[in-house]
Tab-separated table of C-alpha atoms and ligand atoms in Angstrom:
chain	number	residue	atom	x	y	z
A	624	UNK	CA	105.725	127.361	91.153
A	625	UNK	CA	102.722	126.827	88.933
A	626	UNK	CA	103.089	124.033	86.370
A	627	UNK	CA	100.666	123.698	83.455
A	628	UNK	CA	100.797	120.706	81.124
A	629	UNK	CA	99.459	121.466	77.677
A	630	UNK	CA	98.269	118.959	75.103
A	631	UNK	CA	100.921	119.799	72.546
A	632	UNK	CA	103.260	122.516	71.282
A	633	UNK	CA	100.499	124.719	69.920
A	634	UNK	CA	98.522	124.519	73.129
A	635	UNK	CA	101.678	125.312	75.131
A	636	UNK	CA	102.214	128.366	72.934
A	637	UNK	CA	98.627	129.528	73.412
A	638	UNK	CA	98.812	129.124	77.182
A	639	UNK	CA	102.103	131.017	77.208
A	640	UNK	CA	100.472	133.813	75.193
A	641	UNK	CA	97.607	133.899	77.735
A	642	UNK	CA	100.075	134.437	80.558
A	643	UNK	CA	101.836	137.247	78.648
A	644	UNK	CA	98.488	138.804	77.713
A	645	UNK	CA	97.252	138.796	81.302
A	646	UNK	CA	100.406	140.481	82.570
A	647	UNK	CA	100.483	142.997	79.699
A	648	UNK	CA	96.834	143.938	80.227
A	649	UNK	CA	97.674	144.624	83.862
A	650	UNK	CA	100.695	146.750	82.971
A	651	UNK	CA	100.707	148.317	79.486
A	652	UNK	CA	104.266	149.625	80.002
A	653	UNK	CA	105.486	146.107	80.703
A	654	UNK	CA	109.210	145.344	80.783
A	655	UNK	CA	109.376	141.989	79.051
A	656	UNK	CA	112.365	139.651	79.039
A	657	UNK	CA	112.571	137.574	75.862
A	658	UNK	CA	114.128	134.273	74.841
A	659	UNK	CA	115.098	132.736	71.519
A	660	UNK	CA	115.452	129.170	70.241
A	661	UNK	CA	112.764	127.010	68.667
A	662	UNK	CA	110.564	126.837	71.777
A	663	UNK	CA	109.123	130.393	71.928
A	664	UNK	CA	108.441	130.653	68.165
A	665	UNK	CA	104.836	129.531	68.650
A	666	UNK	CA	104.388	131.972	71.512
A	667	UNK	CA	105.607	134.836	69.320
A	668	UNK	CA	103.224	133.746	66.555
A	669	UNK	CA	100.328	133.799	69.036
A	670	UNK	CA	101.293	137.226	70.353
A	671	UNK	CA	101.589	138.601	66.805
A	672	UNK	CA	98.155	137.203	66.024
A	673	UNK	CA	96.657	138.818	69.119
A	674	UNK	CA	98.275	142.119	68.107
A	675	UNK	CA	96.936	141.837	64.547
A	676	UNK	CA	93.469	141.191	65.941
A	677	UNK	CA	93.777	144.435	67.895
A	678	UNK	CA	93.801	142.655	71.231
A	679	UNK	CA	97.357	143.551	72.294
A	680	UNK	CA	99.289	146.815	72.216
A	681	UNK	CA	103.083	146.808	72.454
A	682	UNK	CA	103.522	150.568	72.031
A	683	UNK	CA	104.564	151.059	75.639
A	684	UNK	CA	106.381	147.743	76.103
A	685	UNK	CA	110.147	147.560	76.645
A	686	UNK	CA	112.024	144.339	75.912
A	687	UNK	CA	115.341	142.833	76.992
A	688	UNK	CA	116.574	139.651	75.391
A	689	UNK	CA	118.436	137.070	77.393
A	690	UNK	CA	121.406	136.558	75.153
A	691	UNK	CA	123.247	136.928	71.862
A	692	UNK	CA	126.019	134.972	70.169
A	693	UNK	CA	129.387	136.635	70.559
A	694	UNK	CA	130.940	137.665	67.262
A	695	UNK	CA	127.779	137.811	65.133
A	696	UNK	CA	126.564	141.112	63.712
A	697	UNK	CA	122.928	142.029	64.247
A	698	UNK	CA	122.247	141.538	60.522
A	699	UNK	CA	123.633	137.984	60.539
A	700	UNK	CA	120.670	135.646	59.941
A	701	UNK	CA	121.968	133.405	62.748
A	702	UNK	CA	122.026	136.207	65.298
A	703	UNK	CA	119.336	136.567	67.906
A	704	UNK	CA	118.903	140.190	66.799
A	705	UNK	CA	117.828	138.865	63.415
A	706	UNK	CA	115.660	136.124	64.924
A	707	UNK	CA	113.769	138.612	67.091
A	708	UNK	CA	113.256	141.017	64.237
A	709	UNK	CA	111.970	138.308	61.886
A	710	UNK	CA	109.815	136.437	64.351
A	711	UNK	CA	108.438	139.185	66.532
A	712	UNK	CA	109.480	142.811	66.426
A	713	UNK	CA	108.723	143.636	62.805
A	714	UNK	CA	105.192	142.301	63.200
A	715	UNK	CA	104.165	144.380	66.229
A	716	UNK	CA	103.976	148.047	67.195
A	717	UNK	CA	106.943	148.075	69.567
A	718	UNK	CA	109.067	151.241	69.515
A	719	UNK	CA	112.583	150.617	68.221
A	720	UNK	CA	114.159	152.482	71.119
A	721	UNK	CA	112.429	150.129	73.563
A	722	UNK	CA	114.105	147.014	72.125
A	723	UNK	CA	117.276	145.755	73.835
A	724	UNK	CA	119.531	142.794	73.135
A	725	UNK	CA	123.088	142.199	74.306
A	726	UNK	CA	125.417	143.337	71.504
A	727	UNK	CA	127.067	140.537	69.521
A	728	UNK	CA	130.129	142.559	68.614
A	729	UNK	CA	130.863	144.897	71.511
A	730	UNK	CA	134.134	146.810	71.469
A	731	UNK	CA	134.477	146.462	75.216
A	732	UNK	CA	132.716	143.362	76.535
A	733	UNK	CA	132.789	144.294	80.215
A	734	UNK	CA	131.458	147.789	79.513
A	735	UNK	CA	128.715	146.424	77.249
A	736	UNK	CA	127.628	143.900	79.902
A	737	UNK	CA	127.552	146.590	82.589
A	738	UNK	CA	125.585	148.896	80.279
A	739	UNK	CA	123.040	146.135	79.635
A	740	UNK	CA	122.492	145.616	83.356
A	741	UNK	CA	122.221	149.386	83.833
A	742	UNK	CA	119.599	149.612	81.067
A	743	UNK	CA	117.503	146.887	82.728
A	744	UNK	CA	117.713	148.712	86.042
A	745	UNK	CA	116.865	152.066	84.411
A	746	UNK	CA	113.747	150.496	82.879
A	747	UNK	CA	112.634	149.504	86.371
A	748	UNK	CA	113.635	145.826	86.165
A	749	UNK	CA	112.014	143.004	84.224
A	750	UNK	CA	108.346	142.364	84.997
A	751	UNK	CA	108.010	139.100	83.110
A	752	UNK	CA	110.885	136.999	81.803
A	753	UNK	CA	110.197	134.346	79.175
A	754	UNK	CA	112.565	131.381	79.260
A	755	UNK	CA	113.248	128.214	77.331
A	756	UNK	CA	115.504	125.476	78.677
A	757	UNK	CA	118.546	123.819	77.159
A	758	UNK	CA	118.903	120.043	77.114
A	759	UNK	CA	121.584	120.371	79.777
A	760	UNK	CA	119.370	122.567	81.961
A	761	UNK	CA	120.806	125.892	80.853
A	762	UNK	CA	118.717	129.036	80.731
A	763	UNK	CA	119.757	131.966	78.619
A	764	UNK	CA	123.287	130.735	77.987
A	765	UNK	CA	124.037	130.050	81.648
A	766	UNK	CA	125.725	126.704	81.247
A	767	UNK	CA	126.082	124.139	84.063
A	768	UNK	CA	129.137	124.814	86.178
A	769	UNK	CA	130.601	124.883	89.652
A	770	UNK	CA	129.660	128.564	89.918
A	771	UNK	CA	127.302	130.724	87.903
A	772	UNK	CA	127.741	134.349	86.994
A	773	UNK	CA	125.102	136.577	88.487
A	774	UNK	CA	125.089	139.327	85.889
A	775	UNK	CA	125.312	139.745	82.122
A	776	UNK	CA	128.604	138.251	81.002
A	777	UNK	CA	130.552	136.571	78.210
A	778	UNK	CA	130.313	132.803	78.448
A	779	UNK	CA	131.907	129.795	76.749
A	780	UNK	CA	129.169	127.573	75.349
A	781	UNK	CA	129.084	123.968	76.532
A	782	UNK	CA	129.903	121.359	73.844
A	783	UNK	CA	126.352	119.954	74.110
A	784	UNK	CA	124.885	123.420	73.492
A	785	UNK	CA	127.067	123.914	70.424
A	786	UNK	CA	125.879	120.514	69.191
A	787	UNK	CA	122.206	121.261	69.970
A	788	UNK	CA	122.307	124.634	68.244
A	789	UNK	CA	124.149	123.337	65.172
A	790	UNK	CA	120.697	122.611	63.650
A	791	UNK	CA	120.334	126.370	63.066
A	792	UNK	CA	123.703	126.681	61.250
A	793	UNK	CA	125.202	125.233	58.066
A	794	UNK	CA	127.586	123.100	60.110
A	795	UNK	CA	128.709	122.650	63.682
A	796	UNK	CA	131.889	124.576	62.887
A	797	UNK	CA	129.807	127.651	62.117
A	798	UNK	CA	128.261	127.765	65.614
A	799	UNK	CA	129.827	130.541	67.706
A	800	UNK	CA	131.741	129.245	70.718
A	801	UNK	CA	130.780	132.096	73.004
A	802	UNK	CA	127.771	134.217	73.837
A	803	UNK	CA	126.822	137.198	75.959
A	804	UNK	CA	124.060	136.224	78.348
A	805	UNK	CA	122.153	137.697	81.230
A	806	UNK	CA	123.394	135.983	84.380
A	807	UNK	CA	121.339	133.913	86.788
A	808	UNK	CA	121.126	136.893	89.134
A	809	UNK	CA	119.695	139.068	86.341
A	810	UNK	CA	117.115	136.383	85.521
A	811	UNK	CA	116.174	135.694	89.142
A	812	UNK	CA	115.500	139.400	89.688
A	813	UNK	CA	112.596	139.334	87.206
A	814	UNK	CA	109.305	139.757	89.069
A	815	UNK	CA	107.665	136.894	87.212
A	816	UNK	CA	109.069	134.126	85.049
A	817	UNK	CA	107.384	132.068	82.332
A	818	UNK	CA	109.321	128.922	81.426
A	819	UNK	CA	108.276	127.010	78.302
A	820	UNK	CA	109.435	123.556	77.258
A	821	UNK	CA	108.292	121.204	74.556
A	822	UNK	CA	109.273	117.746	73.403
A	823	UNK	CA	110.606	114.525	74.844
A	824	UNK	CA	114.229	115.605	74.494
A	825	UNK	CA	113.574	118.257	77.148
A	826	UNK	CA	111.897	115.887	79.634
A	827	UNK	CA	115.060	115.002	81.561
A	828	UNK	CA	116.165	118.626	81.848
A	829	UNK	CA	112.665	119.657	82.944
A	830	UNK	CA	112.507	116.949	85.624
A	831	UNK	CA	115.981	117.823	86.900
A	832	UNK	CA	115.116	121.522	86.956
A	833	UNK	CA	111.734	121.233	88.657
A	834	UNK	CA	112.095	118.186	90.895
A	835	UNK	CA	115.831	117.677	91.326
A	836	UNK	CA	118.186	119.348	93.779
A	837	UNK	CA	118.853	123.044	93.381
A	838	UNK	CA	122.319	123.069	91.897
A	839	UNK	CA	124.467	125.208	89.633
A	840	UNK	CA	124.988	122.044	87.575
A	841	UNK	CA	121.356	122.465	86.446
A	842	UNK	CA	121.008	126.252	86.178
A	843	UNK	CA	117.228	126.084	85.658
A	844	UNK	CA	116.866	124.370	89.056
A	845	UNK	CA	117.542	127.759	90.656
A	846	UNK	CA	114.058	128.722	89.489
A	847	UNK	CA	112.707	126.590	92.342
A	848	UNK	CA	113.821	129.451	94.598
A	849	UNK	CA	111.868	132.097	92.672
A	850	UNK	CA	108.410	132.959	94.044
A	851	UNK	CA	106.737	133.864	90.737
A	852	UNK	CA	107.410	131.102	88.210
A	853	UNK	CA	104.829	129.673	85.803
A	854	UNK	CA	105.966	126.657	83.792
A	855	UNK	CA	104.082	125.623	80.661
A	856	UNK	CA	105.078	122.233	79.241
A	857	UNK	CA	103.653	120.026	76.592
A	858	UNK	CA	102.951	116.419	77.577
A	859	UNK	CA	106.196	115.092	76.146
A	860	UNK	CA	108.325	117.564	78.100
A	861	UNK	CA	106.384	116.703	81.289
A	862	UNK	CA	106.888	112.969	80.819
A	863	UNK	CA	109.526	112.501	83.516
A	864	UNK	CA	107.841	114.623	86.192
A	865	UNK	CA	106.453	112.740	89.181
A	866	UNK	CA	104.570	115.455	91.016
A	867	UNK	CA	102.418	116.812	88.222
A	868	UNK	CA	98.999	115.590	87.153
A	869	UNK	CA	99.376	115.472	83.378
A	870	UNK	CA	96.684	117.499	81.710
A	871	UNK	CA	95.871	119.031	85.072
A	872	UNK	CA	96.627	122.425	86.484
A	873	UNK	CA	94.581	125.573	86.501
A	874	UNK	CA	94.420	127.185	83.125
A	875	UNK	CA	94.808	130.925	82.854
A	876	UNK	CA	91.367	132.549	82.660
A	877	UNK	CA	91.718	133.442	78.975
A	878	UNK	CA	92.249	129.806	77.931
B	1417	GLP	C1	119.585	128.404	73.315
B	1417	GLP	C2	119.126	129.709	73.958
B	1417	GLP	C3	118.221	129.472	75.123
B	1417	GLP	C4	117.155	128.467	74.737
B	1417	GLP	C5	117.802	127.155	74.436
B	1417	GLP	C6	116.818	126.076	74.039
B	1417	GLP	O1	120.769	127.911	73.789
B	1417	GLP	N1	120.228	130.524	74.374
B	1417	GLP	O2	117.652	130.695	75.526
B	1417	GLP	O3	116.236	128.321	75.780
B	1417	GLP	O4	118.685	127.336	73.349
B	1417	GLP	O5	116.509	126.221	72.705
B	1417	GLP	P1	115.351	125.480	71.934
B	1417	GLP	O6	114.115	126.166	72.354
B	1417	GLP	O7	115.653	125.690	70.494
B	1417	GLP	O8	115.397	124.072	72.349
């Protein structure tokens, strides 16, 4: 696992964009796994900027998002479909047919989850998966639990996740109680993983994930078992790590 500690959120976003750029330059038909939440917004801004400057081409890229709230339509401003469109897709030259997110309102949940896994496999698997981390150590919407689902599935959100995500809704009551998420097995099959975290309120989850025991009670700790993980943190999110030289690490060549 390679851990980079950036000065601040903007620097974290730029380093994340460098990692994506390097992988995309090496494989123009990249299969890219995407995350939502506040954390990757800066990364998407950087990638859009690089595209607008003519330095990135998404015309052959295929994307798969980690998750979507269950029950929300894709036009709902709180949906991850909407988020991705607003913050990334409509600004770049990605082909519509290459964009994939779990459906928020599937008729048949099991069939939709199986179809999502099949689409990932048909695309050749995910080359690079971008991840954020929840305050309870979740990734995607894989909440802490005695056992974790391996594949895309419907999940009940943990109370702390509902509380954390209430900031994006009018009230806590408006936050969906369920989501469809890639499973830990889907995520761990990605060839490379880029985990981003920013802010002091993520420091405990980051330390538990990177330096604590590998346990389903901290889903992100499973990443310790993956051979191709790059973690980019800002200083505040790295605060509780013992093994990392803050401000150290080897920067990607483009930074
Ligand atoms: C949500 C998403 C996750 C994300 C997490 C952290 O629950 N499903 O993919 O990583 O929130 O979000 P934020 O970056 O806003 O802290």
